Coordinates of C-alpha atoms in Angstrom, one line a residue:
X1 CA 166.1 178.2 179.4
X2 CA 166.9 178.1 175.7
X3 CA 164.8 176.2 173.2
X4 CA 166.2 173.0 171.6
X5 CA 165.5 172.9 167.9
X6 CA 165.4 169.2 167.6
X7 CA 164.3 166.5 170.2
X8 CA 167.1 165.2 172.3
X9 CA 166.8 161.6 173.5
X10 CA 168.4 161.6 176.9
X11 CA 167.2 158.1 177.7
X12 CA 166.3 155.5 175.0
X13 CA 166.6 151.8 174.2
X14 CA 169.6 152.3 171.8
X15 CA 167.6 151.5 168.7
X16 CA 168.4 154.8 167.1
X17 CA 172.1 154.0 167.1
X18 CA 171.5 150.5 165.5
X19 CA 169.2 151.9 162.9
X20 CA 171.2 155.0 162.0
X21 CA 172.3 155.3 158.4
X22 CA 176.1 156.1 158.2
X23 CA 177.5 157.6 155.1
X24 CA 180.8 155.8 154.2
X25 CA 183.9 158.1 153.8
X26 CA 184.7 158.7 150.2
X27 CA 187.9 157.0 148.9
X28 CA 190.2 159.5 147.3
X29 CA 193.0 157.1 146.5
X30 CA 192.3 153.8 144.7
X31 CA 195.8 152.5 144.4
X32 CA 199.0 152.6 146.4
X33 CA 200.6 154.9 143.8
X34 CA 197.7 157.5 144.2
X35 CA 198.0 157.3 148.0
X36 CA 201.7 158.0 147.8
X37 CA 201.1 161.2 145.9
X38 CA 198.0 162.4 147.7
X39 CA 199.3 161.9 151.2
X40 CA 203.0 162.8 150.8
X41 CA 204.1 159.3 151.8
X42 CA 207.7 159.7 150.6
X43 CA 208.1 163.0 152.7
X44 CA 206.5 161.3 155.7
X45 CA 208.8 158.2 155.4
X46 CA 211.8 160.5 155.3
X47 CA 210.7 162.3 158.5
X48 CA 210.2 158.9 160.2
X49 CA 213.6 157.7 159.2
X50 CA 215.3 161.0 160.2
X51 CA 213.7 160.9 163.6
X52 CA 214.5 157.2 164.1
X53 CA 210.9 156.4 165.2
X54 CA 210.0 152.8 165.6
X55 CA 206.3 153.0 166.5
X56 CA 204.2 155.5 164.5
X57 CA 200.5 156.3 164.9
X58 CA 198.6 157.5 161.8
X59 CA 195.7 159.7 162.8
X60 CA 193.0 160.1 160.2
X61 CA 189.7 162.0 160.4
X62 CA 186.5 160.2 159.6
X63 CA 186.3 161.5 156.0
X64 CA 189.8 160.1 155.1
X65 CA 189.5 156.7 156.8
X66 CA 188.8 155.0 153.5
X67 CA 192.4 155.7 152.4
X68 CA 194.1 154.8 155.7
X69 CA 195.0 151.2 154.9
X70 CA 196.6 152.2 151.6
X71 CA 198.7 154.9 153.3
X72 CA 199.6 152.5 156.1
X73 CA 200.8 149.8 153.6
X74 CA 202.8 152.4 151.6
X75 CA 204.6 153.7 154.7
X76 CA 205.2 150.1 156.0
X77 CA 207.1 149.4 152.8
X78 CA 209.2 152.5 153.0
X79 CA 210.2 152.5 156.7
X80 CA 211.3 150.0 159.3
X81 CA 208.8 151.5 161.8
X82 CA 205.7 149.7 162.9
X83 CA 202.7 151.9 162.0
X84 CA 199.1 151.6 163.2
X85 CA 195.9 153.7 162.5
X86 CA 194.1 155.9 165.0
X87 CA 190.5 156.1 163.8
X88 CA 188.2 157.4 166.6
X89 CA 189.8 160.4 168.3
X90 CA 189.0 161.2 172.0
X91 CA 188.1 164.8 171.2
X92 CA 188.1 166.8 167.9
X93 CA 189.9 165.2 164.9
X94 CA 191.7 168.5 164.4
X95 CA 193.8 167.9 167.5
X96 CA 196.7 165.5 167.7
X97 CA 195.5 162.6 169.9
X98 CA 198.5 162.1 172.0
X99 CA 196.6 160.1 174.7
X100 CA 195.4 157.4 172.2
X101 CA 198.9 157.2 170.6
X102 CA 200.6 156.7 174.0
X103 CA 198.2 153.9 174.8
X104 CA 200.0 152.0 172.0
X105 CA 203.5 153.2 173.1
X106 CA 203.9 155.4 169.9
X107 CA 206.9 157.6 169.7
X108 CA 205.6 159.8 166.9
X109 CA 202.2 160.8 165.3
X110 CA 201.4 161.5 161.7
X111 CA 198.3 163.7 161.5
X112 CA 196.3 163.8 158.3
X113 CA 193.8 166.3 157.1
X114 CA 192.4 169.5 158.7
X115 CA 194.1 170.6 161.9
X116 CA 193.8 173.4 164.5
X117 CA 197.6 173.5 164.7
X118 CA 197.6 173.4 168.5
X119 CA 200.9 172.8 170.2
X120 CA 201.5 169.2 171.5
X121 CA 203.3 168.5 174.7
X122 CA 205.2 165.1 174.3
X123 CA 205.1 163.4 171.0
X124 CA 206.7 164.6 167.7
X125 CA 204.2 165.2 165.0
X126 CA 204.4 165.1 161.2
X127 CA 201.5 167.0 159.5
X128 CA 200.1 166.0 156.2
X129 CA 197.6 168.5 155.0
X130 CA 196.7 167.2 151.5
X131 CA 196.8 169.2 148.3
X132 CA 193.2 170.1 147.2
X133 CA 192.9 171.8 143.8
X134 CA 192.1 175.6 143.5
X135 CA 191.1 177.4 140.3
X136 CA 193.4 180.4 140.6
X137 CA 192.0 182.1 137.5
X138 CA 188.4 181.9 138.7
X139 CA 189.4 183.1 142.1
X140 CA 191.1 186.2 140.7
X141 CA 188.3 186.9 138.3
X142 CA 185.7 187.0 141.1
X143 CA 188.0 189.0 143.4
X144 CA 188.8 191.7 140.9
X145 CA 185.7 193.8 141.6
X146 CA 185.8 193.3 145.4
X147 CA 189.5 193.7 146.1
X148 CA 190.7 196.2 143.5
X149 CA 193.3 198.4 145.1
X150 CA 192.9 196.9 148.5
X151 CA 195.5 195.6 151.0
X152 CA 194.8 191.9 151.3
X153 CA 195.8 189.3 153.9
X154 CA 195.7 185.9 152.2
X155 CA 195.0 182.9 154.4
X156 CA 193.6 179.4 153.8
X157 CA 192.6 176.2 155.3
X158 CA 195.5 173.8 155.5
X159 CA 194.7 171.7 152.5
X160 CA 194.9 174.7 150.2
X161 CA 198.2 176.1 151.8
X162 CA 200.2 174.7 148.9
X163 CA 198.5 177.1 146.5
X164 CA 198.8 180.4 148.4
X165 CA 202.0 181.5 146.8
X166 CA 200.5 181.1 143.3
X167 CA 197.3 182.9 144.4
X168 CA 199.3 185.7 145.9
X169 CA 201.3 186.3 142.7
X170 CA 198.1 186.4 140.7
X171 CA 196.4 188.8 143.1
X172 CA 199.3 191.3 143.1
X173 CA 198.2 192.5 139.7
X174 CA 194.8 193.4 141.2
X175 CA 195.4 194.5 144.8
X176 CA 197.5 197.3 146.2
X177 CA 199.3 194.8 148.6
X178 CA 199.1 191.1 149.2
X179 CA 200.5 189.5 152.4
X180 CA 200.6 185.8 152.1
X181 CA 200.4 183.6 155.2
X182 CA 202.3 180.4 155.6
X183 CA 202.1 177.4 158.0
X184 CA 205.4 176.8 159.8
X185 CA 205.1 173.0 159.9
X186 CA 204.0 172.6 156.3
X187 CA 207.3 170.9 155.2
X188 CA 208.8 169.9 158.5
X189 CA 208.0 167.9 161.6
X190 CA 207.2 169.5 165.0
X191 CA 209.3 168.1 167.8
X192 CA 208.3 169.5 171.3
X193 CA 211.2 170.8 173.3
X194 CA 213.6 170.8 170.4
X195 CA 215.8 173.8 169.9
X196 CA 214.8 176.0 166.9
X197 CA 211.8 173.8 166.3
X198 CA 209.1 175.3 164.0
X199 CA 205.9 175.6 166.0
X200 CA 202.5 174.9 164.4
X201 CA 200.6 178.0 163.5
X202 CA 199.9 180.6 160.7
X203 CA 202.5 183.3 160.2
X204 CA 202.4 186.5 158.2
X205 CA 204.3 189.8 157.9
X206 CA 202.3 193.1 157.6
X207 CA 203.7 196.5 156.7
X208 CA 200.6 198.2 158.1
X209 CA 198.2 197.6 161.0
X210 CA 195.9 194.6 160.5
X211 CA 192.9 196.9 160.6
X212 CA 193.8 198.3 157.2
X213 CA 193.7 194.9 155.5
X214 CA 190.9 192.8 153.9
X215 CA 191.1 189.1 154.8
X216 CA 190.7 186.7 151.9
X217 CA 190.2 183.1 153.1
X218 CA 190.6 180.2 150.7
X219 CA 188.6 177.2 151.9
X220 CA 185.2 175.9 152.7
X221 CA 183.1 177.2 155.6
X222 CA 184.7 175.7 158.7
X223 CA 185.7 176.3 162.3
X224 CA 189.1 177.5 161.0
X225 CA 187.3 180.4 159.2
X226 CA 185.2 181.2 162.2
X227 CA 188.3 181.4 164.5
X228 CA 190.2 183.6 162.0
X229 CA 187.2 185.9 161.6
X230 CA 186.7 186.6 165.3
X231 CA 190.4 186.8 166.3
X232 CA 191.8 188.9 163.5
X233 CA 190.4 192.5 163.4
X234 CA 190.6 193.1 159.6
X235 CA 188.5 195.9 158.1
X236 CA 186.5 193.4 156.0
X237 CA 186.7 189.7 155.1
X238 CA 185.9 187.5 152.1
X239 CA 186.0 183.7 151.7
X240 CA 186.4 181.7 148.5
X241 CA 185.2 178.1 148.4
X242 CA 187.2 176.1 145.8
X243 CA 184.7 173.3 145.7
X244 CA 181.7 175.4 144.7
X245 CA 183.8 178.3 143.2
X246 CA 181.9 181.0 145.2
X247 CA 183.1 184.2 146.7
X248 CA 181.2 185.4 149.8
X249 CA 181.5 188.5 152.0
X250 CA 181.8 187.5 155.7
X251 CA 181.5 190.8 157.6
X252 CA 177.8 190.4 158.3
X253 CA 178.3 186.9 159.4
X254 CA 181.0 188.1 161.9
X255 CA 178.7 190.6 163.4
X256 CA 175.9 188.1 163.9
X257 CA 178.3 185.6 165.4
X258 CA 179.7 188.2 167.9
X259 CA 176.2 189.2 168.9
X260 CA 175.4 185.7 169.8
X261 CA 178.6 185.3 171.7
X262 CA 177.9 188.5 173.6
X263 CA 174.5 187.2 174.6
X264 CA 176.1 184.0 176.0
X265 CA 178.6 186.2 178.0
X266 CA 175.7 187.9 179.7
X267 CA 174.0 184.6 180.5
X268 CA 177.3 183.3 181.9
X269 CA 177.5 186.4 184.1
X270 CA 174.1 185.6 185.6
X271 CA 175.2 182.0 186.4
X272 CA 176.0 181.0 190.0
X273 CA 177.1 177.4 189.1
X274 CA 179.6 176.9 186.3
X275 CA 180.8 173.7 184.7
X276 CA 184.4 173.5 183.5
X277 CA 184.4 171.1 180.5
X278 CA 187.8 169.7 179.6
X279 CA 187.7 169.3 175.8
X280 CA 191.4 168.5 175.1
X281 CA 194.2 166.6 176.8
X282 CA 196.8 167.4 174.2
X283 CA 197.0 171.2 173.8
X284 CA 199.9 172.8 175.7
X285 CA 198.9 174.4 179.0
X286 CA 195.4 173.2 179.1
X287 CA 195.9 172.2 182.7
X288 CA 197.1 175.7 183.6
X289 CA 193.9 177.1 182.0
X290 CA 191.7 174.7 184.1
X291 CA 193.5 175.7 187.3
X292 CA 193.2 179.4 186.4
X293 CA 189.5 179.1 185.7
X294 CA 189.0 177.4 189.1
X295 CA 190.7 180.4 190.8
X296 CA 188.7 182.9 188.7
X297 CA 185.4 181.3 189.5
X298 CA 186.3 180.9 193.2
X299 CA 187.2 184.6 193.5
X300 CA 183.9 185.5 192.0
X301 CA 182.1 183.6 194.7
X302 CA 180.6 181.1 192.3
X303 CA 180.5 177.3 192.4
X304 CA 182.3 175.1 189.8
X305 CA 182.4 171.5 188.8
X306 CA 184.9 170.0 186.4
X307 CA 183.8 167.6 183.6
X308 CA 185.7 165.4 181.2
X309 CA 183.1 164.2 178.7
X310 CA 185.1 163.5 175.5
X311 CA 183.3 164.8 172.4
X312 CA 180.8 167.4 173.3
X313 CA 177.1 166.9 172.6
X314 CA 173.7 168.1 174.0
X315 CA 172.7 164.9 175.7
X316 CA 175.9 164.7 177.8
X317 CA 175.6 168.2 179.2
X318 CA 171.8 167.8 179.8
X319 CA 172.6 165.3 182.5
X320 CA 173.6 168.1 184.9
X321 CA 170.6 170.5 185.2
X322 CA 172.1 172.3 188.2
X323 CA 174.8 173.8 186.0
X324 CA 173.8 177.2 184.8
X325 CA 176.7 177.8 182.3
X326 CA 179.6 175.9 180.9
X327 CA 183.1 177.0 180.0
X328 CA 184.9 174.8 177.4
X329 CA 188.6 174.3 177.6
X330 CA 189.5 173.1 174.1
X331 CA 191.6 174.0 171.1
X332 CA 191.0 177.5 169.5
X333 CA 188.7 176.0 166.9
X334 CA 186.6 173.6 169.0
X335 CA 186.1 176.1 171.8
X336 CA 183.8 178.3 169.7
X337 CA 180.7 176.1 170.1
X338 CA 177.4 177.2 168.7
X339 CA 175.4 176.4 171.8
X340 CA 172.0 177.3 170.5
X341 CA 171.0 173.7 170.8
X342 CA 172.3 173.3 174.3
X343 CA 170.2 173.9 177.4
X344 CA 172.8 176.2 178.9
X345 CA 175.4 178.5 177.3
X346 CA 178.9 177.1 176.5
X347 CA 181.5 179.9 176.5
X348 CA 185.2 180.1 176.1
X349 CA 187.7 180.9 178.9
X350 CA 188.1 184.5 177.7
X351 CA 184.3 185.0 177.5
X352 CA 184.0 183.8 181.1
X353 CA 186.7 186.3 182.1
X354 CA 184.7 189.0 180.5
X355 CA 181.5 187.8 182.2
X356 CA 183.1 187.9 185.7
X357 CA 185.0 191.2 185.2
X358 CA 183.5 194.3 186.7
X359 CA 185.5 196.9 184.8
X360 CA 186.6 195.4 181.5
X361 CA 184.3 196.2 178.6
X362 CA 184.3 194.0 175.5
X363 CA 185.9 195.9 172.6
X364 CA 185.3 193.1 170.1
X365 CA 188.8 191.7 170.6
X366 CA 188.8 187.9 170.9
X367 CA 191.3 185.5 172.5
X368 CA 191.1 181.7 171.9
X369 CA 194.8 180.9 172.4
X370 CA 195.7 179.5 175.8
X371 CA 199.0 181.5 176.2
X372 CA 197.2 184.8 175.3
X373 CA 194.4 184.0 177.7
X374 CA 196.7 183.3 180.6
X375 CA 198.7 186.5 179.9
X376 CA 195.4 188.5 179.9
X377 CA 194.4 186.9 183.1
X378 CA 197.7 187.8 184.8
X379 CA 197.0 191.5 184.1
X380 CA 193.7 191.4 186.1
X381 CA 193.5 192.0 189.8
X382 CA 191.4 190.2 192.4
X383 CA 189.3 193.3 192.8
X384 CA 188.3 193.3 189.1
X385 CA 186.6 189.9 189.3
X386 CA 183.0 189.2 190.5
X387 CA 180.3 191.5 191.8
X388 CA 180.6 193.7 194.8
X389 CA 179.4 192.0 198.0
X390 CA 175.6 192.2 198.6
X391 CA 175.2 194.5 195.6
X392 CA 172.9 193.1 193.0
X393 CA 173.7 193.5 189.3
X394 CA 171.4 194.3 186.4
X395 CA 170.9 191.4 184.1
X396 CA 170.8 192.2 180.4
X397 CA 169.2 188.8 179.8
X398 CA 166.2 189.1 182.1
X399 CA 166.0 192.8 182.5
X400 CA 165.9 192.6 186.2
X401 CA 168.3 193.0 189.2
X402 CA 169.9 189.8 190.3
X403 CA 171.5 189.0 193.6
X404 CA 174.4 186.6 193.2
X405 CA 174.6 183.5 195.3
X406 CA 178.1 183.5 196.9
X407 CA 179.2 179.9 197.4
X408 CA 182.8 180.5 198.5
X409 CA 182.2 183.3 201.0
X410 CA 182.2 181.8 204.5
X411 CA 179.9 184.6 205.8
X412 CA 177.4 184.0 203.1
X413 CA 177.4 180.2 203.3
X414 CA 177.1 180.0 207.1
X415 CA 173.5 181.0 207.0
X416 CA 172.6 179.1 203.8
X417 CA 174.0 175.7 204.5
X418 CA 171.7 173.1 202.9
X419 CA 170.4 170.3 205.2
X420 CA 168.9 167.2 203.6
X421 CA 166.5 165.5 206.0
X422 CA 164.3 162.4 205.9
X423 CA 161.5 162.7 208.4
X424 CA 163.1 164.2 211.6
X425 CA 166.5 162.6 211.1
X426 CA 169.3 164.7 209.7
X427 CA 171.1 162.7 207.1
X428 CA 173.8 165.1 205.7
X429 CA 174.8 168.7 205.6
X430 CA 176.3 170.1 202.4
X431 CA 178.4 173.2 202.9
X432 CA 177.6 175.4 199.9
X433 CA 176.6 172.5 197.7
X434 CA 174.8 173.5 194.4
X435 CA 173.9 169.8 193.8
X436 CA 172.2 169.6 197.2
X437 CA 170.3 172.8 196.6
X438 CA 169.1 171.5 193.3
X439 CA 168.1 168.2 194.9
X440 CA 165.9 170.0 197.5
X441 CA 164.2 172.0 194.8
X442 CA 163.1 168.8 192.9
X443 CA 159.7 167.3 193.3
X444 CA 161.2 163.8 193.4
X445 CA 164.4 163.3 195.2
X446 CA 164.7 159.5 195.1
X447 CA 163.3 156.6 197.1
X448 CA 163.1 157.2 200.8
X449 CA 163.4 161.0 200.5
X450 CA 159.8 161.8 199.7
X451 CA 158.1 160.5 202.9
X452 CA 155.7 162.8 204.5
X453 CA 157.2 165.0 207.2
X454 CA 157.0 163.5 210.6
X455 CA 156.4 160.0 209.3
X456 CA 159.1 157.6 210.4
X457 CA 159.9 154.7 208.1
X458 CA 160.5 151.3 209.6
X459 CA 164.1 150.1 209.1
X460 CA 164.5 147.2 206.8
X461 CA 167.1 144.5 206.4
X462 CA 169.1 144.3 203.2
X463 CA 167.9 141.5 200.9
X464 CA 169.4 139.9 197.8
X465 CA 168.3 141.6 194.6
X466 CA 167.8 140.2 191.1
X467 CA 170.6 138.3 189.5
X468 CA 171.5 138.0 185.8
X469 CA 170.8 140.4 182.9
X470 CA 167.8 142.4 182.1
X471 CA 166.6 140.3 179.3
X472 CA 166.6 137.1 181.5
X473 CA 167.1 137.0 185.2
X474 CA 168.2 133.8 186.9
X475 CA 164.8 133.4 188.8
X476 CA 162.8 133.5 185.6
X477 CA 161.6 130.2 184.0
X478 CA 162.4 129.2 180.5

């Protein structure tokens, strides 16, 4: 079991929440005029009018909530649509929260700030990235010694996308070649199902294999950077942080990250009970991925449980100690969870596929996109998944041979059915139940289950319990 760096309060009186100091979000716009410029209000209003939308949800991340009322007021003046603000998202703020928007019968969503650019399924989306400043001269001065004569793939976080063309022009005097990426929905709305609709995502055109390019990322350290580093096999990578004006080599960081992920893949291979955690309800084909994972785990002879827990944290997953590994179905950015603080490893669907595959070796290629994962899974055969029957495998985590517990094999489960008994009376029989096995292994299994063997308990009539609330029951005197 991994060590938790900080204490995790699984059960408390709630005082920590009441006493927590919350930093207010910083207000970037102080007047309506500033909000109109910073948040592209005129362009947004034009898209709303063009689409004929009457109820529009404005989705803001926590760090931009301070400006939300100004933006809402400005849009209300410029359109006939009724607008309302979505503050607390169900999952990550980078994903479009279609579920919350549909609760208010919205027919369109305006998404502000950082985004994972995942495809939505039902509602049209207008993206407003923002336009954070970049010192192009300082960036080029720091890159001159590192990128002189190199082929460069220039990418950025979404709020710096507006400056990429200017940065690319400046770098062409230093580098051998500069390929500038672009975001397809930067200036247009995304309408699911529409013909010739631009789909969210980063696009670039390369004249040579991507392995011959050096990636230059403009933006602060974020999940976007992590996702690009592990999925794009460039020969090297650098990041430039406009806020601190620092250039950093990222190659060593990528190697450390991949080493940690490989360790989690090995721990997932040793797991007999896997939890499928649904971390998005908006991304296209998430349900197909969940169904495919069920089939994959079932073919491997392992047990699975499906969880929908909203925003992921240590305390939520710690409630299920019988789960030995989790696979997170989320957008490409939120799926790469650093699970060092979690009790059990949290892997991506592709990592679980690697863990359960007998013949496929990890080459360092990485897949976080749902479409690419499902295509990869279609190429595998049933014989390629799971360990051979009754043949133990060598665990790279423990350094020992491990015999897998096959939950979905009728021949294996017939002799290992778990029977829960109280005294001499059989209560229930669980066919291949991981939860029941874990219950039997516990020292305390609940009231009425820990009587000494052979000792019969007298039956009791049901009686009325306490009534009221915990601070004052009805039978208590004043």
